[in-house]
PDB file of C-alpha atoms in Angstrom:
ATOM      1  CA  MET A  74     132.714 129.120  17.494  1.00 45.00           C
ATOM      2  CA  PRO A  75     131.581 127.055  20.479  1.00 48.00           C
ATOM      3  CA  VAL A  76     128.156 125.445  20.368  1.00 45.00           C
ATOM      4  CA  ARG A  77     127.031 127.815  23.136  1.00 46.00           C
ATOM      5  CA  ASP A  78     127.899 130.898  21.054  1.00 46.00           C
ATOM      6  CA  VAL A  79     126.212 129.484  17.945  1.00 43.00           C
ATOM      7  CA  ALA A  80     122.971 128.923  19.836  1.00 42.00           C
ATOM      8  CA  GLN A  81     123.034 132.458  21.217  1.00 44.00           C
ATOM      9  CA  SER A  82     123.998 134.207  17.974  1.00 48.00           C
ATOM     10  CA  GLY A  83     121.668 135.929  15.558  1.00 49.00           C
ATOM     11  CA  SER A  84     122.001 133.090  13.027  1.00 52.00           C
ATOM     12  CA  PRO A  85     119.064 130.798  12.160  1.00 55.00           C
ATOM     13  CA  LEU A  86     120.463 128.446  14.811  1.00 53.00           C
ATOM     14  CA  GLY A  87     120.112 131.149  17.445  1.00 56.00           C
ATOM     15  CA  SER A  88     116.665 129.930  18.410  1.00 62.00           C
ATOM     16  CA  LEU A  89     118.090 126.553  19.428  1.00 59.00           C
ATOM     17  CA  ALA A  90     119.414 125.704  22.847  1.00 63.00           C
ATOM     18  CA  PRO A  91     123.096 124.673  23.049  1.00 65.00           C
ATOM     19  CA  ALA A  92     122.080 121.114  23.925  1.00 67.00           C
ATOM     20  CA  GLU A  93     119.851 120.974  20.838  1.00 64.00           C
ATOM     21  CA  VAL A  94     122.650 122.176  18.555  1.00 65.00           C
ATOM     22  CA  GLU A  95     124.951 119.593  20.130  1.00 67.00           C
ATOM     23  CA  MET A  96     122.423 116.806  19.486  1.00 70.00           C
ATOM     24  CA  ILE A  97     122.026 117.909  15.862  1.00 67.00           C
ATOM     25  CA  LEU A  98     125.784 117.860  15.262  1.00 70.00           C
ATOM     26  CA  ASP A  99     126.159 114.495  16.989  1.00 67.00           C
ATOM     27  CA  ALA A 100     123.350 113.053  14.874  1.00 67.00           C
ATOM     28  CA  ALA A 101     125.259 113.809  11.671  1.00 70.00           C
ATOM     29  CA  SER A 102     126.122 110.757   9.585  1.00 74.00           C
ATOM     30  CA  ARG A 103     129.745 111.902   9.255  1.00 86.00           C
ATOM     31  CA  ALA A 104     132.456 112.751  11.724  1.00 91.00           C
ATOM     32  CA  LEU A 105     132.952 116.508  12.049  1.00 90.00           C
ATOM     33  CA  CYS A 106     136.074 118.420  13.008  1.00 90.00           C
ATOM     34  CA  VAL A 107     136.226 122.230  13.035  1.00 90.00           C
ATOM     35  CA  ALA A 108     139.682 123.793  13.032  1.00 89.00           C
ATOM     36  CA  ASP A 109     140.785 127.382  13.568  1.00 89.00           C
ATOM     37  CA  VAL A 110     143.068 129.336  11.246  1.00 87.00           C
ATOM     38  CA  GLN A 111     146.129 127.971  13.085  1.00 87.00           C
ATOM     39  CA  GLY A 112     145.035 124.418  12.244  1.00 86.00           C
ATOM     40  CA  ASN A 113     144.004 123.415  15.789  1.00 91.00           C
ATOM     41  CA  CYS A 114     140.766 121.577  16.570  1.00 91.00           C
ATOM     42  CA  ARG A 115     138.037 123.846  17.927  1.00 91.00           C
ATOM     43  CA  TYR A 116     135.239 121.288  17.941  1.00 90.00           C
ATOM     44  CA  VAL A 117     134.652 117.609  17.181  1.00 91.00           C
ATOM     45  CA  ASN A 118     131.375 115.712  17.363  1.00 90.00           C
ATOM     46  CA  SER A 119     130.906 112.373  19.095  1.00 89.00           C
ATOM     47  CA  HIS A 120     131.116 110.540  15.772  1.00 89.00           C
ATOM     48  CA  PHE A 121     134.650 111.901  15.331  1.00 92.00           C
ATOM     49  CA  SER A 122     135.619 110.686  18.816  1.00 91.00           C
ATOM     50  CA  ARG A 123     134.355 107.174  18.108  1.00 90.00           C
ATOM     51  CA  MET A 124     135.936 107.048  14.656  1.00 91.00           C
ATOM     52  CA  PHE A 125     139.419 108.075  15.817  1.00 92.00           C
ATOM     53  CA  GLY A 126     139.277 106.467  19.286  1.00 91.00           C
ATOM     54  CA  CYS A 127     139.868 109.638  21.252  1.00 91.00           C
ATOM     55  CA  THR A 128     137.882 111.789  23.659  1.00 91.00           C
ATOM     56  CA  ARG A 129     136.769 115.296  22.823  1.00 89.00           C
ATOM     57  CA  GLU A 130     139.120 116.631  25.465  1.00 91.00           C
ATOM     58  CA  GLU A 131     142.033 114.941  23.685  1.00 91.00           C
ATOM     59  CA  ALA A 132     140.992 116.289  20.296  1.00 91.00           C
ATOM     60  CA  VAL A 133     140.053 119.900  21.062  1.00 91.00           C
ATOM     61  CA  GLY A 134     143.168 122.083  20.991  1.00 91.00           C
ATOM     62  CA  ALA A 135     145.249 119.422  19.235  1.00 90.00           C
ATOM     63  CA  PRO A 136     146.633 120.035  15.722  1.00 89.00           C
ATOM     64  CA  VAL A 137     144.301 118.755  13.030  1.00 86.00           C
ATOM     65  CA  GLN A 138     147.218 117.065  11.271  1.00 83.00           C
ATOM     66  CA  ARG A 139     147.467 114.636  14.200  1.00 83.00           C
ATOM     67  CA  PHE A 140     144.275 113.036  12.827  1.00 82.00           C
ATOM     68  CA  LEU A 141     144.119 114.236   9.229  1.00 78.00           C
ATOM     69  CA  ARG A 142     147.754 114.386   8.161  1.00 71.00           C
ATOM     70  CA  PRO A 143     147.182 113.290   4.529  1.00 65.00           C
ATOM     71  CA  VAL A 144     144.442 115.911   4.097  1.00 60.00           C
ATOM     72  CA  THR A 145     146.364 118.831   5.628  1.00 55.00           C
ATOM     73  CA  GLN A 146     149.409 118.246   3.417  1.00 54.00           C
ATOM     74  CA  ILE A 147     148.082 120.370   0.544  1.00 49.00           C
ATOM     75  CA  PRO A 148     149.473 123.385  -1.326  1.00 46.00           C
ATOM     76  CA  HIS A 149     149.506 126.531   0.814  1.00 41.00           C
ATOM     77  CA  ASN A 150     147.249 128.520  -1.506  1.00 42.00           C
ATOM     78  CA  TRP A 151     144.493 125.888  -1.108  1.00 41.00           C
ATOM     79  CA  VAL A 152     144.237 126.135   2.658  1.00 41.00           C
ATOM     80  CA  TYR A 153     141.269 128.487   2.813  1.00 39.00           C
ATOM     81  CA  GLN A 154     139.434 127.327  -0.250  1.00 45.00           C
ATOM     82  CA  THR A 155     136.593 124.831  -0.499  1.00 46.00           C
ATOM     83  CA  LEU A 156     138.300 121.625  -1.534  1.00 51.00           C
ATOM     84  CA  ASP A 157     137.124 118.583  -3.405  1.00 55.00           C
ATOM     85  CA  VAL A 158     136.455 115.334  -1.591  1.00 66.00           C
ATOM     86  CA  HIS A 159     139.625 113.398  -0.732  1.00 71.00           C
ATOM     87  CA  GLU A 160     139.901 109.618  -0.329  1.00 80.00           C
ATOM     88  CA  VAL A 161     142.786 109.014   2.040  1.00 82.00           C
ATOM     89  CA  THR A 162     144.092 106.612   4.652  1.00 83.00           C
ATOM     90  CA  LEU A 163     143.535 107.991   8.149  1.00 87.00           C
ATOM     91  CA  THR A 164     145.074 106.958  11.465  1.00 85.00           C
ATOM     92  CA  ARG A 165     143.294 106.344  14.746  1.00 88.00           C
ATOM     93  CA  LYS A 166     144.711 107.104  18.171  1.00 86.00           C
ATOM     94  CA  ASP A 167     145.872 103.480  18.601  1.00 88.00           C
ATOM     95  CA  GLY A 168     147.823 103.614  15.327  1.00 86.00           C
ATOM     96  CA  SER A 169     145.436 101.534  13.252  1.00 88.00           C
ATOM     97  CA  THR A 170     144.438 102.914   9.870  1.00 87.00           C
ATOM     98  CA  PHE A 171     141.250 103.017   7.851  1.00 89.00           C
ATOM     99  CA  PRO A 172     140.192 104.414   4.469  1.00 88.00           C
ATOM    100  CA  GLY A 173     138.235 107.631   4.729  1.00 89.00           C
ATOM    101  CA  ARG A 174     136.514 110.144   2.516  1.00 88.00           C
ATOM    102  CA  VAL A 175     137.113 113.702   3.715  1.00 87.00           C
ATOM    103  CA  GLU A 176     135.358 116.830   2.513  1.00 86.00           C
ATOM    104  CA  VAL A 177     136.893 120.165   3.497  1.00 85.00           C
ATOM    105  CA  ARG A 178     134.851 123.366   3.739  1.00 85.00           C
ATOM    106  CA  GLU A 179     136.070 126.880   4.483  1.00 84.00           C
ATOM    107  CA  LEU A 180     134.408 128.721   7.378  1.00 83.00           C
ATOM    108  CA  ALA A 181     134.027 132.495   7.365  1.00 83.00           C
ATOM    109  CA  SER A 182     132.482 135.195   9.529  1.00 81.00           C
ATOM    110  CA  ASP A 183     132.046 138.860   8.601  1.00 82.00           C
ATOM    111  CA  GLY A 184     133.996 138.303   5.406  1.00 81.00           C
ATOM    112  CA  ARG A 185     137.076 136.780   7.001  1.00 86.00           C
ATOM    113  CA  SER A 186     138.138 133.176   7.200  1.00 83.00           C
ATOM    114  CA  THR A 187     137.754 131.556  10.600  1.00 86.00           C
ATOM    115  CA  GLY A 188     139.038 128.080   9.799  1.00 86.00           C
ATOM    116  CA  LEU A 189     138.044 124.851   8.121  1.00 87.00           C
ATOM    117  CA  ALA A 190     135.405 122.208   8.692  1.00 87.00           C
ATOM    118  CA  TYR A 191     136.337 118.606   7.951  1.00 89.00           C
ATOM    119  CA  LEU A 192     133.517 116.162   7.210  1.00 89.00           C
ATOM    120  CA  ILE A 193     134.816 112.590   7.416  1.00 91.00           C
ATOM    121  CA  ARG A 194     133.276 109.275   6.473  1.00 90.00           C
ATOM    122  CA  ASP A 195     134.748 105.830   7.192  1.00 91.00           C
ATOM    123  CA  ILE A 196     134.551 103.958   3.879  1.00 91.00           C
ATOM    124  CA  ALA A 197     136.123 100.644   4.966  1.00 90.00           C
ATOM    125  CA  ASP A 198     132.894  98.694   4.340  1.00 90.00           C
ATOM    126  CA  GLU A 199     132.455 100.464   1.020  1.00 89.00           C
ATOM    127  CA  LYS A 200     135.959  99.431  -0.063  1.00 89.00           C
ATOM    128  CA  ILE A 201     135.280  95.814   0.927  1.00 90.00           C
ATOM    129  CA  THR A 202     132.098  95.858  -1.148  1.00 90.00           C
ATOM    130  CA  GLU A 203     133.934  97.388  -4.114  1.00 88.00           C
ATOM    131  CA  GLU A 204     136.625  94.705  -3.921  1.00 89.00           C
ATOM    132  CA  ALA A 205     133.979  91.965  -3.755  1.00 87.00           C
ATOM    133  CA  LEU A 206     132.262  93.435  -6.819  1.00 87.00           C
ATOM    134  CA  ARG A 207     135.569  93.560  -8.681  1.00 88.00           C
ATOM    135  CA  LYS A 208     136.254  89.912  -7.889  1.00 85.00           C
ATOM    136  CA  THR A 209     132.726  88.953  -8.916  1.00 81.00           C
ATOM    137  CA  GLU A 210     133.125  90.783 -12.209  1.00 84.00           C
ATOM    138  CA  LYS A 211     136.451  89.042 -12.832  1.00 83.00           C
ATOM    139  CA  MET A 212     134.837  85.672 -12.169  1.00 76.00           C
ATOM    140  CA  ALA A 213     131.941  86.569 -14.459  1.00 76.00           C
ATOM    141  CA  ALA A 214     134.343  87.618 -17.219  1.00 79.00           C
ATOM    142  CA  ALA A 215     136.329  84.387 -16.790  1.00 74.00           C
ATOM    143  CA  GLY A 216     133.062  82.458 -16.892  1.00 73.00           C
ATOM    144  CA  ARG A 217     131.953  84.104 -20.123  1.00 77.00           C
ATOM    145  CA  MET A 218     135.322  83.342 -21.692  1.00 79.00           C
ATOM    146  CA  ALA A 219     135.188  79.723 -20.492  1.00 75.00           C
ATOM    147  CA  ALA A 220     131.682  79.330 -21.902  1.00 75.00           C
ATOM    148  CA  ALA A 221     132.782  80.784 -25.246  1.00 78.00           C
ATOM    149  CA  ILE A 222     135.801  78.466 -25.407  1.00 78.00           C
ATOM    150  CA  ALA A 223     133.683  75.456 -24.412  1.00 76.00           C
ATOM    151  CA  HIS A 224     131.198  76.331 -27.140  1.00 75.00           C
ATOM    152  CA  GLU A 225     133.948  76.583 -29.769  1.00 79.00           C
ATOM    153  CA  ILE A 226     135.518  73.308 -28.620  1.00 80.00           C
ATOM    154  CA  ASN A 227     132.205  71.472 -28.582  1.00 76.00           C
ATOM    155  CA  ASN A 228     131.495  72.002 -32.286  1.00 76.00           C
ATOM    156  CA  PRO A 229     134.638  70.298 -33.708  1.00 82.00           C
ATOM    157  CA  LEU A 230     134.369  67.614 -31.032  1.00 80.00           C
ATOM    158  CA  GLU A 231     130.946  66.649 -32.306  1.00 81.00           C
ATOM    159  CA  ALA A 232     132.397  66.364 -35.795  1.00 82.00           C
ATOM    160  CA  VAL A 233     135.259  64.157 -34.557  1.00 82.00           C
ATOM    161  CA  ILE A 234     132.809  61.911 -32.683  1.00 81.00           C
ATOM    162  CA  ASN A 235     130.765  61.476 -35.857  1.00 83.00           C
ATOM    163  CA  LEU A 236     133.865  60.653 -37.884  1.00 82.00           C
ATOM    164  CA  MET A 237     134.981  58.072 -35.328  1.00 82.00           C
ATOM    165  CA  TYR A 238     131.531  56.503 -35.476  1.00 81.00           C
ATOM    166  CA  LEU A 239     131.879  56.159 -39.254  1.00 83.00           C
ATOM    167  CA  MET A 240     135.383  54.681 -38.832  1.00 84.00           C
ATOM    168  CA  ARG A 241     133.943  51.787 -36.836  1.00 82.00           C
ATOM    169  CA  GLY A 242     132.255  50.600 -40.021  1.00 83.00           C
ATOM    170  CA  GLU A 243     135.564  50.332 -41.856  1.00 84.00           C
ATOM    171  CA  PRO A 244     137.731  47.184 -41.835  1.00 87.00           C
ATOM    172  CA  MET A 245     140.558  47.422 -39.276  1.00 84.00           C
ATOM    173  CA  SER A 246     142.637  45.174 -37.057  1.00 87.00           C
ATOM    174  CA  GLY A 247     141.680  44.339 -33.495  1.00 84.00           C
ATOM    175  CA  GLU A 248     144.528  46.492 -32.189  1.00 86.00           C
ATOM    176  CA  ALA A 249     143.349  49.469 -34.277  1.00 85.00           C
ATOM    177  CA  MET A 250     139.821  48.944 -32.971  1.00 85.00           C
ATOM    178  CA  ARG A 251     141.126  48.981 -29.378  1.00 85.00           C
ATOM    179  CA  TYR A 252     142.947  52.268 -29.989  1.00 85.00           C
ATOM    180  CA  LEU A 253     139.818  53.672 -31.607  1.00 84.00           C
ATOM    181  CA  SER A 254     137.772  52.730 -28.556  1.00 84.00           C
ATOM    182  CA  MET A 255     140.285  54.398 -26.249  1.00 84.00           C
ATOM    183  CA  ALA A 256     140.281  57.566 -28.367  1.00 84.00           C
ATOM    184  CA  ASP A 257     136.481  57.510 -28.459  1.00 82.00           C
ATOM    185  CA  ALA A 258     136.302  57.351 -24.649  1.00 80.00           C
ATOM    186  CA  GLU A 259     138.733  60.243 -24.196  1.00 81.00           C
ATOM    187  CA  ILE A 260     136.980  62.429 -26.767  1.00 82.00           C
ATOM    188  CA  GLU A 261     133.643  61.698 -25.119  1.00 79.00           C
ATOM    189  CA  ARG A 262     135.123  62.788 -21.812  1.00 77.00           C
ATOM    190  CA  VAL A 263     136.312  66.090 -23.319  1.00 79.00           C
ATOM    191  CA  SER A 264     132.911  66.596 -24.907  1.00 78.00           C
ATOM    192  CA  ARG A 265     131.190  65.958 -21.556  1.00 76.00           C
ATOM    193  CA  ILE A 266     133.402  68.533 -19.834  1.00 75.00           C
ATOM    194  CA  ALA A 267     132.595  71.096 -22.540  1.00 75.00           C
ATOM    195  CA  ARG A 268     128.857  70.473 -22.123  1.00 72.00           C
ATOM    196  CA  GLN A 269     129.120  70.707 -18.340  1.00 70.00           C
ATOM    197  CA  THR A 270     131.072  73.961 -18.561  1.00 69.00           C
ATOM    198  CA  LEU A 271     128.420  75.454 -20.810  1.00 69.00           C
ATOM    199  CA  ALA A 272     125.663  74.294 -18.474  1.00 66.00           C
ATOM    200  CA  PHE A 273     127.472  75.722 -15.452  1.00 62.00           C
ATOM    201  CA  TYR A 274     127.939  79.216 -16.867  1.00 61.00           C
ATOM    202  CA  ARG A 275     124.413  79.338 -18.243  1.00 58.00           C
ATOM    203  CA  ASP A 276     123.112  78.772 -14.738  1.00 57.00           C
ATOM    204  CA  THR A 277     120.938  81.694 -13.526  1.00 54.00           C
ATOM    205  CA  GLY A 278     122.090  81.312  -9.923  1.00 56.00           C
ATOM    206  CA  LYS A 279     118.537  80.830  -8.683  1.00 65.00           C
ATOM    207  CA  PRO A 280     118.087  78.195  -5.947  1.00 70.00           C
ATOM    208  CA  GLY A 281     116.806  74.799  -7.021  1.00 74.00           C
ATOM    209  CA  ARG A 282     117.277  71.080  -6.420  1.00 79.00           C
ATOM    210  CA  VAL A 283     120.987  70.259  -6.722  1.00 78.00           C
ATOM    211  CA  ASP A 284     122.610  66.830  -6.879  1.00 79.00           C
ATOM    212  CA  VAL A 285     125.876  67.368  -4.992  1.00 78.00           C
ATOM    213  CA  ARG A 286     127.319  64.095  -6.298  1.00 81.00           C
ATOM    214  CA  GLU A 287     126.889  65.276  -9.881  1.00 78.00           C
ATOM    215  CA  LEU A 288     128.647  68.554  -9.147  1.00 74.00           C
ATOM    216  CA  LEU A 289     131.545  66.809  -7.410  1.00 77.00           C
ATOM    217  CA  ASN A 290     131.910  64.357 -10.288  1.00 76.00           C
ATOM    218  CA  MET A 291     131.952  67.271 -12.732  1.00 71.00           C
ATOM    219  CA  THR A 292     134.626  69.059 -10.677  1.00 71.00           C
ATOM    220  CA  VAL A 293     136.833  65.959 -10.613  1.00 73.00           C
ATOM    221  CA  ASP A 294     136.423  65.476 -14.374  1.00 69.00           C
ATOM    222  CA  VAL A 295     137.305  69.098 -15.097  1.00 62.00           C
ATOM    223  CA  HIS A 296     140.537  68.920 -13.071  1.00 65.00           C
ATOM    224  CA  ALA A 297     141.487  65.391 -14.136  1.00 65.00           C
ATOM    225  CA  PHE A 298     143.608  66.601 -17.066  1.00 58.00           C
ATOM    226  CA  ARG A 299     145.844  68.735 -14.840  1.00 63.00           C
ATOM    227  CA  HIS A 300     146.299  65.989 -12.250  1.00 65.00           C
ATOM    228  CA  ALA A 301     146.341  62.820 -14.341  1.00 66.00           C
ATOM    229  CA  HIS A 302     148.694  61.112 -11.848  1.00 73.00           C
ATOM    230  CA  LEU A 303     146.071  61.263  -9.099  1.00 75.00           C
ATOM    231  CA  ARG A 304     143.286  58.756  -8.520  1.00 79.00           C
ATOM    232  CA  VAL A 305     140.125  59.884  -6.765  1.00 78.00           C
ATOM    233  CA  HIS A 306     137.948  57.314  -4.997  1.00 79.00           C
ATOM    234  CA  ARG A 307     134.399  58.544  -4.651  1.00 81.00           C
ATOM    235  CA  ARG A 308     132.052  57.254  -1.963  1.00 83.00           C
ATOM    236  CA  TYR A 309     128.827  59.107  -1.280  1.00 81.00           C
ATOM    237  CA  ARG A 310     126.804  58.380   1.840  1.00 81.00           C
ATOM    238  CA  THR A 311     123.575  59.793   0.461  1.00 77.00           C
ATOM    239  CA  ASP A 312     121.898  60.528  -2.830  1.00 78.00           C
ATOM    240  CA  ARG A 313     119.667  63.261  -1.422  1.00 79.00           C
ATOM    241  CA  GLN A 314     119.489  66.535  -3.308  1.00 80.00           C
ATOM    242  CA  VAL A 315     119.794  69.919  -1.606  1.00 77.00           C
ATOM    243  CA  ALA A 316     118.067  73.233  -2.204  1.00 78.00           C
ATOM    244  CA  ALA A 317     120.798  75.604  -3.383  1.00 75.00           C
ATOM    245  CA  SER A 318     122.203  77.545  -6.298  1.00 69.00           C
ATOM    246  CA  ARG A 319     124.017  75.183  -8.644  1.00 66.00           C
ATOM    247  CA  ALA A 320     126.408  77.926  -9.730  1.00 64.00           C
ATOM    248  CA  ASN A 321     127.294  78.919  -6.164  1.00 67.00           C
ATOM    249  CA  CYS A 322     127.856  75.282  -5.122  1.00 69.00           C
ATOM    250  CA  SER A 323     130.144  74.728  -8.090  1.00 64.00           C
ATOM    251  CA  ARG A 324     132.208  77.784  -7.133  1.00 62.00           C
ATOM    252  CA  CYS A 325     132.648  76.343  -3.638  1.00 67.00           C
ATOM    253  CA  PHE A 326     134.092  73.127  -5.102  1.00 64.00           C
ATOM    254  CA  THR A 327     136.387  74.849  -7.611  1.00 58.00           C
ATOM    255  CA  THR A 328     137.832  77.745  -5.551  1.00 55.00           C
TER     256      THR A 328
END
C-alpha cells in the first residue's frame, strides 16, 4: 500500500499526512523493503536506498531477490509466514557484499496476505567487533596459559638455582667451576624470563609510567632462545618513561 493510501486509510496512521508517514519510515533504524505477493518491491525507505546503493525508482517494481536473494531462497510453504531473523550476505548494486541481519514479516489486509516486509540491518561493524573480541579472548587465553606455565617453570628453577649455589661450596676443578658459572647464567636467564612473563600477564592494563627500554629488553630476552644465531645491538637515545599501559606496549613489541 502506498504511503499516500496508508495516511488516508482508517488505520491509526490515517490521521498522519503522507509526508509525515514518509518521514517516520525514513527515520527507522533499519532498511525497509515491502514486497507484493509476486515478490516485487512495492516500497523501500531511504535507508534501503543508501544501504544497497540504488534509487527508489530503481528498487520499486524490481524483484526482491535482486537485493535479497539469500533470504528469498526459502521453502515454498514458508513464504507467507513470519520468519525468524536471518544473518546473510547481501549484495549492493555495485556488486560489493556486506553481512546483514534480515527479519521477514508477513503483511495482511482483510484476512488475506498482501506481501512481505523485510527489515534489514547492516551488521558489518558488529562482525568486526565480534572478531576483535574473539581475538582478544584468544590472546587472553594464551596469556593465562603462558602465566600458568611460567609459574610451574619458576618453582623448579628456584630449586635448581639453590642447588647450584650449594655446589659452589664443593671442591671442583677450575674447568668444572667455569661450566657451573655458565649453567648458572643460563638458568638465571630462564628464571628472569619466567618472572617477566608472570609480571606481564598479571598487568591490569591500566596506564602508568612505563620504561620502554625495559620492555624491549624483555622482548629480546624472550625471543632469544628461538633466534640464538642473531645478535641484537641495543642503543637507546633516551631513558625517559612514557605514560601507557605496560601490557598494551608489550603486545605491540611481540605481535
